[in-house]
Structures are given as structure tokens and as C-alpha cells.
Coordinates of C-alpha atoms and ligand atoms in Angstrom, one line a residue:
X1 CA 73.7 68.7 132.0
X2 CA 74.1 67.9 128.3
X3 CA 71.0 68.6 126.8
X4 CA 68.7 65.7 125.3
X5 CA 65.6 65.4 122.2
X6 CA 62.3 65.6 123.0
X7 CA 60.3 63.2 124.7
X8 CA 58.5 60.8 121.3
X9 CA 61.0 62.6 119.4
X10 CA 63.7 60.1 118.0
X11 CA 67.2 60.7 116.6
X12 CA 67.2 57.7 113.8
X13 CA 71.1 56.1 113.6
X14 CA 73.5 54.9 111.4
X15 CA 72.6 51.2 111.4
X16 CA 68.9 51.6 111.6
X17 CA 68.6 54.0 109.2
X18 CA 69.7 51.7 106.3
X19 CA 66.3 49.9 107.1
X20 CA 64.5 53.2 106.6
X21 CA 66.3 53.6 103.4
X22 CA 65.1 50.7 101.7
X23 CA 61.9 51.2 102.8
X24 CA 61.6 54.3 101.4
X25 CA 63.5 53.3 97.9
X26 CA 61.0 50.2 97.6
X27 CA 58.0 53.0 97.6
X28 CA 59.6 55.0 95.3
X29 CA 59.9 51.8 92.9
X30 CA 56.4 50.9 93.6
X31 CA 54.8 53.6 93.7
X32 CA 56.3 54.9 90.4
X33 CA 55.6 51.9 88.7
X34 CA 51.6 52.8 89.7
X35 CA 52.0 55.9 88.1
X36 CA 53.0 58.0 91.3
X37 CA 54.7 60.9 91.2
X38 CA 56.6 62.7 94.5
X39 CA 55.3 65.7 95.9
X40 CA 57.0 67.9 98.9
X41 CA 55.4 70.3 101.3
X42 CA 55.8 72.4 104.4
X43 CA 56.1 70.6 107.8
X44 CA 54.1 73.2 108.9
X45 CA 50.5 74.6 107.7
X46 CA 47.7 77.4 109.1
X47 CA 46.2 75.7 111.7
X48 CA 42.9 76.3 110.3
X49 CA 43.7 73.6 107.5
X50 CA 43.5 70.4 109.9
X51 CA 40.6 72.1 111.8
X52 CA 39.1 72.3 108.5
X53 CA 40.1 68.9 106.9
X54 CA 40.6 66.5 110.0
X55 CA 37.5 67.7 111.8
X56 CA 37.2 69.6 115.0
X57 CA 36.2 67.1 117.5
X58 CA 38.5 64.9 116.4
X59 CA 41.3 63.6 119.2
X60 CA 44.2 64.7 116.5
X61 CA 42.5 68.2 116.6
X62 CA 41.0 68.4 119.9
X63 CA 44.3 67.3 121.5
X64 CA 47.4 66.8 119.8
X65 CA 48.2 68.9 117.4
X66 CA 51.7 71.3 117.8
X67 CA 49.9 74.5 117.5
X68 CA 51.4 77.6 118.2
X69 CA 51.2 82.0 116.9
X70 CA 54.4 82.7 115.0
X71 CA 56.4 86.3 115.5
X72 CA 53.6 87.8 113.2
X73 CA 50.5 86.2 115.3
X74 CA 49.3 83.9 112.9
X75 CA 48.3 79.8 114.2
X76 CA 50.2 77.6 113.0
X77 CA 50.4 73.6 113.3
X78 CA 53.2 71.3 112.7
X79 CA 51.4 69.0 110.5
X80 CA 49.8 65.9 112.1
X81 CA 49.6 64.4 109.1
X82 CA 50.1 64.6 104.9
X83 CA 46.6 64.3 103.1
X84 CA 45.3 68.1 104.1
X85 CA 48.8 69.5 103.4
X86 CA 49.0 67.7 99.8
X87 CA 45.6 68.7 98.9
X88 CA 45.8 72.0 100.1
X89 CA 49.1 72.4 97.1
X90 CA 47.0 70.9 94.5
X91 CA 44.2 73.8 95.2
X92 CA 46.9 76.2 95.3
X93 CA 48.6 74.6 92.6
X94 CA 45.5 74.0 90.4
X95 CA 47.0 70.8 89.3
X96 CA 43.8 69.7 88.1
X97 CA 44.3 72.2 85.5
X98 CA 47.5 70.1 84.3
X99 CA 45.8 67.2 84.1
X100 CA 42.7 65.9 85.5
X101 CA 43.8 63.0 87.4
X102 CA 46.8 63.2 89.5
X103 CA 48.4 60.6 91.4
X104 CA 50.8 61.8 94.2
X105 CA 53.0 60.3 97.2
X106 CA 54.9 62.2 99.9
X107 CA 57.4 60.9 102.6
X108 CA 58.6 62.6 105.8
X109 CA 57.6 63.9 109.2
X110 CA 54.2 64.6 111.3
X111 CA 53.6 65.3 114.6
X112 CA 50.8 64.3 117.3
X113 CA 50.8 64.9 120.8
X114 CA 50.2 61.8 121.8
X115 CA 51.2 59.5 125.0
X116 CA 54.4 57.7 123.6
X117 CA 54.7 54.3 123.7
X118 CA 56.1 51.5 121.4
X119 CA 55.3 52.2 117.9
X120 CA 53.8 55.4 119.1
X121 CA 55.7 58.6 118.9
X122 CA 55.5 62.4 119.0
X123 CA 57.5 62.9 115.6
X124 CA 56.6 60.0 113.5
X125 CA 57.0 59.8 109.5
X126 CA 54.9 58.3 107.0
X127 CA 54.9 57.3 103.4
X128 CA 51.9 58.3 101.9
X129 CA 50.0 57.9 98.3
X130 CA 46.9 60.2 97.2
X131 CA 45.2 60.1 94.0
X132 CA 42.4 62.9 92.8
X133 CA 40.0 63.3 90.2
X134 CA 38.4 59.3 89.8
X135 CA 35.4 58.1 91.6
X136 CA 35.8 54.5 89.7
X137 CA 35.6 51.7 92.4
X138 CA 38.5 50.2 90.0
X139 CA 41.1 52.9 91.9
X140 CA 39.8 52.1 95.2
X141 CA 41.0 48.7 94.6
X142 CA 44.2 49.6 92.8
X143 CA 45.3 51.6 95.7
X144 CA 44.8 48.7 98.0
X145 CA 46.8 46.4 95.2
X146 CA 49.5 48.9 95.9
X147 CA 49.5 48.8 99.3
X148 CA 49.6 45.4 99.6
X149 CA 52.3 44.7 96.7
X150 CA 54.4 47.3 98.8
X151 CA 53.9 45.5 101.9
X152 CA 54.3 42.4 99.8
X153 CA 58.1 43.5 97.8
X154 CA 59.3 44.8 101.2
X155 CA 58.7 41.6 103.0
X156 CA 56.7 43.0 106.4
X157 CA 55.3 40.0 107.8
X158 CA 52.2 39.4 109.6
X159 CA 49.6 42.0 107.8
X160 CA 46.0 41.6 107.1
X161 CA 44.0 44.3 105.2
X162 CA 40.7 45.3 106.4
X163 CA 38.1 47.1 104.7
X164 CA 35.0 48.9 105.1
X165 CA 32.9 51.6 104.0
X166 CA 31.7 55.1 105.8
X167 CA 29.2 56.0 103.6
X168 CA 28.6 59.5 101.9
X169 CA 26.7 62.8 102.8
X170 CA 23.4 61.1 101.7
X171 CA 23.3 58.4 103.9
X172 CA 25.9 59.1 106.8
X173 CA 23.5 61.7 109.0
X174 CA 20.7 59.2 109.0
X175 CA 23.2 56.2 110.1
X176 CA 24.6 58.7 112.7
X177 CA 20.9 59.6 114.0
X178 CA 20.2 55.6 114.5
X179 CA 24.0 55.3 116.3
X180 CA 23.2 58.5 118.9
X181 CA 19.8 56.9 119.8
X182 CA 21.9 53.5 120.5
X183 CA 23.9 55.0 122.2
X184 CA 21.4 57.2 124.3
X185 CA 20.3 54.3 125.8
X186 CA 23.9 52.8 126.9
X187 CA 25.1 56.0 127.8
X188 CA 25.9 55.3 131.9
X189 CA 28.1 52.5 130.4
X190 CA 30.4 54.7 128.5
X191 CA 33.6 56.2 129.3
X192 CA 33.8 60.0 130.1
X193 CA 35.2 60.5 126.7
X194 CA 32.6 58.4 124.9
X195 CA 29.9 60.2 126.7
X196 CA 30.8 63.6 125.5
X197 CA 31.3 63.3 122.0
X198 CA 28.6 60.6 121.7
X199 CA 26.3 63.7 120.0
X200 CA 29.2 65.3 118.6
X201 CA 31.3 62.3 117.1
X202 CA 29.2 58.9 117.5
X203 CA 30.9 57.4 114.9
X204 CA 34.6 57.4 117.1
X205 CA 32.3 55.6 120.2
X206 CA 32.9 52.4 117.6
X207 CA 36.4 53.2 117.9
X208 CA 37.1 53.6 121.6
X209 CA 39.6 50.6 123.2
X210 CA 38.1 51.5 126.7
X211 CA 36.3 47.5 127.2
X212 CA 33.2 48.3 129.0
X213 CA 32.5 51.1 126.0
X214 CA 33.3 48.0 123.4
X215 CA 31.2 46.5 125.1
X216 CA 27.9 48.4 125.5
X217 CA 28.6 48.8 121.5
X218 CA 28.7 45.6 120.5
X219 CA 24.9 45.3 119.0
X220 CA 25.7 49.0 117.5
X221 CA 23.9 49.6 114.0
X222 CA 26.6 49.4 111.6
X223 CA 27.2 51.9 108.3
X224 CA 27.4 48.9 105.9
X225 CA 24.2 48.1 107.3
X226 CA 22.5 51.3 106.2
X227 CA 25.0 52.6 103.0
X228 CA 22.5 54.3 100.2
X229 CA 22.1 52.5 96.8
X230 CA 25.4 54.1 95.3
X231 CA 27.5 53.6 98.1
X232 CA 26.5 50.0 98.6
X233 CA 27.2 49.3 94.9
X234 CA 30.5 51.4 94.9
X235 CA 31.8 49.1 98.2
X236 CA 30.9 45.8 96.0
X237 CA 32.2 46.9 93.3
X238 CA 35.0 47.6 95.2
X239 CA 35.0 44.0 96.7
X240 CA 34.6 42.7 93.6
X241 CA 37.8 44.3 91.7
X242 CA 39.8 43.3 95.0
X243 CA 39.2 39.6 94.2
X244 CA 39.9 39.7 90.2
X245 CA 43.3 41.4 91.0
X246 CA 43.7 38.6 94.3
X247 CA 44.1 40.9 97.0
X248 CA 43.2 39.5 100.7
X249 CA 41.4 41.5 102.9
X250 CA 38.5 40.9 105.6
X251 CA 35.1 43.6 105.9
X252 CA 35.6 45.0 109.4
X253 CA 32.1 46.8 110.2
X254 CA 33.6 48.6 113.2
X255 CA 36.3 50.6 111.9
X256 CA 36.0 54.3 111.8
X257 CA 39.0 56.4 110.8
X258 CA 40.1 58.9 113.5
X259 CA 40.0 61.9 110.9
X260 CA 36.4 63.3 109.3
X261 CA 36.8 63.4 105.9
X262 CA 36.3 60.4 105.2
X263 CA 33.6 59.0 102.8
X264 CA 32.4 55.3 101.0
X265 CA 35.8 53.1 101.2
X266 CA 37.8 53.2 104.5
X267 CA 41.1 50.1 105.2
X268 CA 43.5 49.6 107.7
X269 CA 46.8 47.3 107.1
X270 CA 46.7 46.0 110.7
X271 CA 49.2 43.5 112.5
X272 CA 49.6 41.6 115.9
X273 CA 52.9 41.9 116.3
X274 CA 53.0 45.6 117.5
X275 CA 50.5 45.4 120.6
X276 CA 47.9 48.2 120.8
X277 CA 49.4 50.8 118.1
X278 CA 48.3 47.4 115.3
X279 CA 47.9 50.0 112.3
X280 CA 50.8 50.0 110.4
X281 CA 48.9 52.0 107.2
X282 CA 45.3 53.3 106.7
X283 CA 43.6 55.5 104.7
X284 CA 40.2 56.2 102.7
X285 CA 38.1 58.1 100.5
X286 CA 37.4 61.8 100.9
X287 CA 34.8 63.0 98.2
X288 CA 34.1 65.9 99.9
X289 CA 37.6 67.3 101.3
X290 CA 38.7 69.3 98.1
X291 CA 35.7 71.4 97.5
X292 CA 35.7 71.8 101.6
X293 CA 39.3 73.2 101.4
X294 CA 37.8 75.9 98.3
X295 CA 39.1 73.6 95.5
X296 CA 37.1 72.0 92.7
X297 CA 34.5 69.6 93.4
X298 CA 36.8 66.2 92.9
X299 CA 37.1 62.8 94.8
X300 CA 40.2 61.4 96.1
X301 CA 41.7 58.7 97.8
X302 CA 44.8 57.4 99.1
X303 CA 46.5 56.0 102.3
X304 CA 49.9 57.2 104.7
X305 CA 52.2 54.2 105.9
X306 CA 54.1 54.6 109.7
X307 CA 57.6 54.1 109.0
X308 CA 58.4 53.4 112.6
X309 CA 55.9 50.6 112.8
X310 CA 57.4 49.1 109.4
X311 CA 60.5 49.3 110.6
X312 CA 59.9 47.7 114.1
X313 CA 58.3 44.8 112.0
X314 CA 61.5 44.4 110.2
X315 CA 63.2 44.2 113.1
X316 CA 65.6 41.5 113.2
X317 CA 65.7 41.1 109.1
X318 CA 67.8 44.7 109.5
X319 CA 69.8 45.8 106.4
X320 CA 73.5 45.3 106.8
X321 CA 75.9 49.0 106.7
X322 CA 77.5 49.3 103.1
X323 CA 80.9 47.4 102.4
X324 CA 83.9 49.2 101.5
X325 CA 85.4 48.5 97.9
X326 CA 88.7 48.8 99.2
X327 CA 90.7 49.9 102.1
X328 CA 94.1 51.7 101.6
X329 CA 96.5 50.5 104.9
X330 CA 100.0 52.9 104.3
X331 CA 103.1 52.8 105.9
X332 CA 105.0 56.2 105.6
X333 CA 104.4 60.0 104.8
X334 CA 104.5 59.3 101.0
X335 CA 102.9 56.4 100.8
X336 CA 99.8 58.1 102.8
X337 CA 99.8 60.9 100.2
X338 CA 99.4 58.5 97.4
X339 CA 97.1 56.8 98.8
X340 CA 95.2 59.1 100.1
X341 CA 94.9 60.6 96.3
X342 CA 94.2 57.2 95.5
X343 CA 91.5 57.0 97.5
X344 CA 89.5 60.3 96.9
X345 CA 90.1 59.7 93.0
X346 CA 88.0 56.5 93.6
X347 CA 85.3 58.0 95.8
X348 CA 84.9 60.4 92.9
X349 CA 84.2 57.8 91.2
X350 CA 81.8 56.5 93.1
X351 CA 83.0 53.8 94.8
X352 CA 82.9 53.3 99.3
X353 CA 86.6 53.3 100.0
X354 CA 88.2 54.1 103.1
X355 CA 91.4 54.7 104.8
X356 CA 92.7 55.2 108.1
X357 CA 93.6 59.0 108.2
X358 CA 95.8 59.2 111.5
X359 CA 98.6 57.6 111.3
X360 CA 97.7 54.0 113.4
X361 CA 100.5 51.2 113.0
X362 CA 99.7 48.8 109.8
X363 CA 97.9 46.5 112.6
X364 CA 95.5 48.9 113.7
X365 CA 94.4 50.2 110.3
X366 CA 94.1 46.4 109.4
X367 CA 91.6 45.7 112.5
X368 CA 89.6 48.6 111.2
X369 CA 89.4 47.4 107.2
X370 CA 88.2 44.2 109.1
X371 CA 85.7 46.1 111.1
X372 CA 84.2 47.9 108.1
X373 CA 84.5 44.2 106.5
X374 CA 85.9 45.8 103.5
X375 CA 86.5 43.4 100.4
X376 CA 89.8 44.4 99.4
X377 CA 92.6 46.2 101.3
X378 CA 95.7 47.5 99.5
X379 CA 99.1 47.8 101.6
X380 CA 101.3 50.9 100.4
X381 CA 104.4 51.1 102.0
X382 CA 107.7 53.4 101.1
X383 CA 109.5 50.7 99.6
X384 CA 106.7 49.4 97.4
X385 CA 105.9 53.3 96.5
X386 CA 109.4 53.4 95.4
X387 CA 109.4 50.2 93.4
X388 CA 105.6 50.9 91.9
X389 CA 104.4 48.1 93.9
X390 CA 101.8 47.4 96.4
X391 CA 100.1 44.7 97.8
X392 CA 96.2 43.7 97.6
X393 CA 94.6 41.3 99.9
X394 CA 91.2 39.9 98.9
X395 CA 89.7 39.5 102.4
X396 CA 86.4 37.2 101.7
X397 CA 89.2 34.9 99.5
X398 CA 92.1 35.1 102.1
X399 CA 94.5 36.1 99.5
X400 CA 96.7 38.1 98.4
X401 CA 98.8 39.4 95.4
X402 CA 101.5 42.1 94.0
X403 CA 100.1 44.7 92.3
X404 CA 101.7 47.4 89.7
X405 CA 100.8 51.0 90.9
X406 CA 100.0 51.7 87.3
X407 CA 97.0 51.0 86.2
X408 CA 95.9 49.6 89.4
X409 CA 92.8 51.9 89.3
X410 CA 91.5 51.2 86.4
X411 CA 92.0 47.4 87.1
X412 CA 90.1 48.0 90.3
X413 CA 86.8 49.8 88.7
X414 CA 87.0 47.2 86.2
X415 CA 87.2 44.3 88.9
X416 CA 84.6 46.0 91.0
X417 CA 82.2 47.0 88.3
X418 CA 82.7 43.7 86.3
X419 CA 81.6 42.3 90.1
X420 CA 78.7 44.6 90.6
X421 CA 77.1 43.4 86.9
X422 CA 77.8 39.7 87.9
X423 CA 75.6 40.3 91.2
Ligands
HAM501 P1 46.3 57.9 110.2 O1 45.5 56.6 110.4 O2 46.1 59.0 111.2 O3 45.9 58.4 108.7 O4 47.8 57.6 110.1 C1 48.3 56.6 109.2 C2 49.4 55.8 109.8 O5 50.4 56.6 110.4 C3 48.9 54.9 111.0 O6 48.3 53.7 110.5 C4 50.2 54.6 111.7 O7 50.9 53.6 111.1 C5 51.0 55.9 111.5 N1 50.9 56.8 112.7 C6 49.9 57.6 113.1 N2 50.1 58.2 114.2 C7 51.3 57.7 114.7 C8 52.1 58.0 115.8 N3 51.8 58.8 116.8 N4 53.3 57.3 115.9 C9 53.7 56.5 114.9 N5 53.0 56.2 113.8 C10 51.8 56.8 113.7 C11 46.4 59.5 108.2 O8 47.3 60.2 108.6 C12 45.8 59.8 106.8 N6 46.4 61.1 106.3 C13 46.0 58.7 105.8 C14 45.4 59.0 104.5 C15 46.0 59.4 103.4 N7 44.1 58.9 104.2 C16 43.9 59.3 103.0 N8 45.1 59.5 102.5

């Protein structure tokens, strides 16, 4: 039996990964134009990072993380996500010493252990942004103007931002006290989940899709409800810069953000279209999480974007394969040399060209220029090698002329680069 990837692991194709492409060349324009600069880091990390960062009693902890001792017995996890990774290089780093704000994006794969399903995968990859070192509800909002300018350029349709706010240190443990006591006396009504980590993790109770939990919650304090003085004027403030710089979002009380080190702002870009996985980017706050990983005391904030969600939202609106410049159809053993000379001196160059390499009848390398839809194809036979001929057929025009061997090449970067600037 031929042997297969793993289950929620997917092989991305020619054809779909053009979308993919764009998607990840539109953050790199936006992103840069915010300031953002790329940073790369290990798919893998010491386990005790995301136990450390994440939270322990957290489902990506508790459950799905790929965690396993390496020849030399150490724990290891393949990262489940980008924030803890990235913040753990700027410790190491001390890239606060370089400049004391830094704003950073990542691309590429994490893994979770979770029950695939559409737009739910075991190897997914996001695009994500982080900024360190300002407090200022003005980058809170910034970061969200990003997010939904990216969403915005790329053309994603059906998107709504939601905000809210978890609080801080200060007034989180007293919010959490009034949530276990709610949830003390509704506890027969909660799933077997909600029950155990209602003392451990009340907050993720809010979170839980199982209805008859939703339900028993639906009179549950909120944080907004009982944020201290600074974080209810940071959150307004933050409210407040989101409308000068127009950006549309809706306060959603209820969400809480599956990872603990969150703190004060907290948004999800969330859809319709994709059923029950409707996050397509989220994100927060995290005062605390640098000086908890051993760095300096800074804030951050950012968010991480699911490629495969984006992409199934593009859907249809796919990005069409690249055209060929030019396709070389020859006739003969010298004829095929030439222009298969011809056609590596132009891919030097830079330019898609293709040929058939086997040998096929005229016909058959024609059908294939017409399968690639190449815009030109040039027909070298022996005779019109031997009379410094060939001919060139403009496909999208239906026509065709003579051409003079010499100085056909640099006729054809002219014609293709005088078309390129025209575009
Ligand atoms: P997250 O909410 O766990 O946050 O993930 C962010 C996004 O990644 C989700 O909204 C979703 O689009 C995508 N995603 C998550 N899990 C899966 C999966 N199993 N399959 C497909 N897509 C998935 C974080 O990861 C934080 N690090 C975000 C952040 C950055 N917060 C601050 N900075």
C-alpha cells in the first residue's frame, strides 16, 4: 500500500497554492507598510514554553499539543502556535535592547491535536503580527486597522471584527471569584468539561459551544462589567481611536481567548461562512507574558491569521496558474537544440517560457502551448533554422508572423517587458 499524510495534515497543490501566495505577499505589503518587519523561528520549542505562556489548563495545553522527548530526553512540542515562540527570540535576542519598540510578523506552520473538520486541521499555518514595548490604546487600535485593511486589500468577504476586553491582574481574580460563584450554582447544568475546570478556568465556561452550558451562562457576570479604572479607560480609549481611524467592529462580552495570557484588549475576525471553526484571526494583549517568560517587564500585542480559513473564503475567486511568455514548438534535432538554448537564455532572464522536451509531433506540443494558455508560441523547424526564420503566433490575437532568428530575443524581452509596464 502506498503510503499516505497524516490525518489534518494537508499537502497544499499547484493550483491552490497560487492563492496562498498572494495571500501571503498581500501581508508582506501590508504589514511592511505598518512598520513590520519578518521574523523566523523553530517549528519546534521546549515544551515548557507553551505550558508556560498558553496556560496549563488550557485545551491547546491540556490536549493537543505534539509533545514528545527527543534522543537526548528533553520535551519538546511542535509549536501550537507563533506568539510564545516569537517572544521567547526577543528575550533571547534582547531585541528590546535594539530598539525599544519592535514590531514583528511571522508566517508558517503550527500544530494542534485537534478533531479535524472543515477549516480545522492538525497542521494549519498562520500569518501573524506582534508588537512589544507600547501600552498606548492608539496601537491597540492600529493593530486592528491592520487587520482589517489586510482583510480589506485581500478581498475576504463576509468578516465582522469583534472586540472586547479581559481585564488585567488587578481586576481579573475578583471578576473570576464572582464568575465561580455563578457558576457554583448552575453547576448540574454544565457539561463534564465545564464542570471540571469551572474552579480552574471559569473564564473558558463563557466559551464552551455545548448549548445547555451556553445556556446556564447566559446571565453570567461579564469582565467589561467589572474592568478596574485603567482598564475601563484603556478599552474606551481603545473604542474611541477605532472610530477616528473608521474601523467596524461590534463589543462581544462573551469572548474569552482559548490561551491565558491574555490581558485588557481581546478581538476575533469572525465569519459565517465557515460553519463552527467562524475565526478566521484573533488575537490580544499580553502585558504580563514577557516578564513571565524571564524577559523585561514590557506589554505587547498582536494577532495570528488561519491561512486555510482565508483561503477556503477565497474559494471560488482562486488565482489563475502563471502564463507562459512564449512556447517554443520545434520540428527537428537542430531546431530543438536552438530552441531549447533559446529558451533557457530567456528563463535566465526571467521570463516563464516553456517547451515540449520529448519529441511530440508539432500537434501535440501545440495542444500543450494551448493548455498552459501561453501568449506567444514560436515554430522552429529545420528549414526555417536553415533560412534564419521562424514563425510566431500571437495566440490571444489569432495571428501570426515571420520572424528573423536574429534579434528575435531581444525583440521578444522588449515586446514582453514593454507589455508588462503597459499592464
Ligand atoms: P488562536 O485563536 O489560537 O490564537 O489562533 C489564531 C487563528 O489561527 C484562529 O483564529 C484560526 O483562524 C487559526 N487556527 C487556530 N487553530 C486552527 C486549526 N486547528 N486549524 C486551522 N486554523 C486554526 C493564536 O494562535 C495566538 N497566538 C494569536 C495571537 C498573536 N495573539 C496575540 N498575538
Amino acid at each position: 500500500m502506498s503510503i499516505t499524510s497524516i490525518k489534518g495534515m494537508n499537502d497544499l497543490l499547484p493550483g491552490d497554492v497560487e492563492t496562498w501566495q498572494y495571500l501571503e505577499e498581500q501581508a508582506r505589503q501590508v504589514f511592511g507598510a505598518f512598520g513590520y518587519r519578518e521574523i523566523r523561528v523553530p517549528v519546534v520549542e521546549k515544551t515548557d514554553l507553551f505550558c508556560r505562556s498558553i496556560g496549563e489548563t488550557t485545551d491547546i495545553v491540556e490536549k493537543e499539543m505534539y509533545t514528545f522527548s527527543d534522543k537526548g530526553g528533553t520535551s519538546m512540542t511542535l509549536r501550537p502556535e507563533g506568539t510564545a515562540p516569537v517572544m521567547r527570540a526577543f528575550i533571547q535576542h534582547k531585541l528590546y535592547a535594539k530598539d525599544p519598540v519592535s514590531k514583528l510578523y511571522y508566517l508558517g506552520p503550527m500544530f494542534r491535536h485537534e478533531r479535524p473538520q472543515k477549516g480545522r486541521y492538525r497542521q494549519f499555518h498562520q500569518i501573524g503580527a506582534e508588537v512589544v514595548g507600547i501600552d498606548d490604546p492608539k496601537i491597540d487600535a492600529q493593530v486592528l486597522a491592520m487587520l482589517s485593511h489586510y482583510f480589506a486589500t485581500t478581498k475576504i468577504p463576509d468578516v465582522a471584527l469583534q472586540i472586547n476586553s479581559l481585564g488585567c491582574p488587578e481586576c481579573r481574580p475578583t471578576y473570576r471569584e464572582a464568575l465561580t460563584k455563578f457558576l457554583e450554582q448552575r453547576l448540574s447544568a454544565l457539561c463534564a468539561d465545564c464542570q471540571r475546570r469551572y474552579t480552574s478556568n471559569p473564564l473558558r465556561v463563557l466559551d464552551c459551544k455545548v448549548p445547555g452550558c451556553k445556556e446556564a451562562t447566559i446571565e453570567a457576570p461579564a469582565m467589561l462589567d467589572n474592568l478596574c479604572i485603567g482598564c475601563d479607560t484603556h478599552f474606551n480609549q481603545v473604542k474611541e481611536h477605532l472610530d477616528e481611524l473608521s474601523v467596524d467592529y461590534t463589543v462581544n462580552p462573551r469572548m474569552v481567548r482559548g490561551l491565558d495570557y491574555y490581558t485588557r484588549t481581546t478581538f476575533e475576525m469572525v465569519t459565517s461562512s465557515l460553519g463552527a471553526q467562524n475565526a478566521v484571526a484573533a488575537g490580544g494583549r499580553y502585558n504580563g507574558l514577557i516578564s513571565d517568560l524571564g524577559g523585561p517587564d514590557l506589554p505587547g500585542i498582536g494577532f495570528a491569521i488561519g491561512l486555510e480559513r482565508l483561503a477556503l473564503m477565497l474559494g471560488e475567486q482562486s488565482i489563475a496558474p502563471p502564463r507562459p511568455e512564449l512556447f517554443i514548438a520545434t520540428l527537428g534535432e537542430a531546431a530543438t537544440k536552438a530552441g531549447f538554448a533559446l529558451l533557457t537564455r530567456l528563463q535566465r532572464q526571467g521570463f516563464l517560457a516553456e517547451m515540449e522536451y520529448t519529441g511530440k509531433s508539432l500537434k501535440a506540443q501545440l495542444r500543450r502551448a494551448d493548455k498552459l494558455k501561453t501568449r506567444r508560441v514560436l515554430i522552429l523547424g529545420e528549414d526555417e533554422l536553415a533560412r534564419g526564420i521562424a514563425q510566431l503566433r500571437y495566440m490571444d490575437k489569432s495571428f501570426q508572423e515571420e520572424v528573423a532568428l536574429e534579434g528575435l530575443e531581444t525583440r521578444l524581452i522588449n515586446e514582453i517587458n514593454g507589455e508588462t509596464n503597459d499592464a
